[in-house]
Short mmCIF file of C-alpha atoms in Angstrom, two decimals:
data_model
loop_
_atom_site.label_atom_id
_atom_site.label_comp_id
_atom_site.label_asym_id
_atom_site.label_seq_id
_atom_site.Cartn_x
_atom_site.Cartn_y
_atom_site.Cartn_z
CA UNK A 3 87.91 76.76 106.23
CA UNK A 4 89.39 74.43 103.56
CA UNK A 5 90.33 77.49 101.85
CA UNK A 6 91.35 79.39 104.64
CA UNK A 7 93.92 76.52 105.18
CA UNK A 8 95.62 76.64 101.74
CA UNK A 9 96.08 79.93 101.38
CA UNK A 10 97.74 80.32 105.74
CA UNK A 11 100.00 77.42 104.68
CA UNK A 12 100.85 78.74 100.86
CA UNK A 13 102.40 81.64 103.16
CA UNK A 14 103.94 79.89 104.89
CA UNK A 15 105.65 77.77 102.40
CA UNK A 16 106.60 79.69 99.51
CA UNK A 17 108.61 83.49 101.37
CA UNK A 18 108.70 85.08 98.50
CA UNK A 19 104.76 85.39 97.93
CA UNK A 20 104.43 86.72 101.51
CA UNK A 21 107.29 89.64 100.65
CA UNK A 22 104.80 89.95 97.44
CA UNK A 23 101.03 90.33 98.69
CA UNK A 24 99.33 90.10 102.30
CA UNK A 25 97.51 87.04 102.87
CA UNK A 26 93.68 87.63 105.11
CA UNK A 27 91.85 86.47 107.98
CA UNK A 28 89.06 86.56 110.19
CA UNK A 29 91.20 87.69 113.03
CA UNK A 30 89.78 84.95 115.92
CA UNK A 31 91.03 82.26 113.27
CA UNK A 32 94.48 83.05 112.63
CA UNK A 33 95.13 83.79 116.69
CA UNK A 34 93.73 80.61 116.57
CA UNK A 35 96.20 78.81 113.97
CA UNK A 36 99.20 80.24 115.61
CA UNK A 37 98.47 79.86 119.28
CA UNK A 38 97.00 75.91 118.12
CA UNK A 39 99.58 75.52 115.15
CA UNK A 40 103.02 77.36 115.64
CA UNK A 41 102.30 77.97 119.01
CA UNK A 42 103.33 81.30 118.79
CA UNK A 43 101.44 84.30 121.61
CA UNK A 44 101.97 87.90 120.81
CA UNK A 45 105.09 89.44 122.25
CA UNK A 46 104.34 92.88 121.04
CA UNK A 47 101.98 95.21 119.47
CA UNK A 48 102.17 98.66 117.99
CA UNK A 49 99.04 101.24 116.64
CA UNK A 50 100.03 102.88 112.61
CA UNK A 51 99.12 105.77 111.95
CA UNK A 52 96.59 104.76 109.63
CA UNK A 53 94.63 103.16 112.74
CA UNK A 54 95.53 99.21 111.89
CA UNK A 55 97.15 97.57 115.20
CA UNK A 56 100.93 95.34 113.78
CA UNK A 57 101.07 92.65 116.13
CA UNK A 58 104.39 90.26 116.42
CA UNK A 59 103.44 86.05 117.40
CA UNK A 60 106.20 84.53 118.52
CA UNK A 61 106.50 80.82 119.34
CA UNK A 62 108.13 79.91 123.03
CA UNK A 63 111.35 79.11 122.16
CA UNK A 64 111.52 81.91 119.05
CA UNK A 65 111.16 79.12 116.80
CA UNK A 66 108.98 80.71 114.53
CA UNK A 67 106.99 84.83 114.17
CA UNK A 68 104.90 86.44 112.60
CA UNK A 69 104.24 89.60 112.56
CA UNK A 70 99.64 90.67 111.47
CA UNK A 71 98.06 94.10 110.35
CA UNK A 72 94.75 94.03 112.05
CA UNK A 73 93.34 97.49 109.41
CA UNK A 74 90.10 99.52 110.97
CA UNK A 75 87.82 97.51 109.27
CA UNK A 76 88.76 94.33 111.01
CA UNK A 77 90.32 92.99 108.49
CA UNK A 78 93.75 90.89 109.48
CA UNK A 79 96.95 90.35 107.14
CA UNK A 80 99.56 88.44 107.38
CA UNK A 81 102.75 90.88 106.48
CA UNK A 82 105.16 88.91 107.16
CA UNK A 83 105.84 85.32 108.83
CA UNK A 84 109.91 83.52 109.54
CA UNK A 85 112.08 80.65 111.74
CA UNK A 86 114.73 82.19 114.19
CA UNK A 87 112.85 84.96 116.54
CA UNK A 88 115.96 86.73 118.54
CA UNK A 89 114.88 89.74 120.86
CA UNK A 90 116.37 93.06 121.85
CA UNK A 91 116.53 94.62 125.26
CA UNK A 92 114.44 97.28 125.82
CA UNK A 93 117.37 100.25 125.14
CA UNK A 94 117.14 102.37 128.95
CA UNK A 95 115.68 105.45 128.59
CA UNK A 96 118.91 108.04 129.99
CA UNK A 97 118.30 110.65 132.86
CA UNK A 98 117.89 114.04 131.48
CA UNK A 99 120.64 116.26 133.41
#
């Protein structure tokens, strides 16, 4: 557990490292950490062509955000994280005439 926390903190304290390689964890432990330490909750998810699930977690006021990817084999990796998240409105679907 200490190794998990140390590796996770390294990703957040070294943003260039986060871009160079992914830190992978047990999904349940990672989500508990994001929720407990950063108050992040999922706001979006999508299914990638390779069967992986991409999720975006954001804190209540957008102070922090994290993108994780869960592979089909169950491994979950942090792909990116940062600060100052700004949501955008979903474009309106135009009617076809």
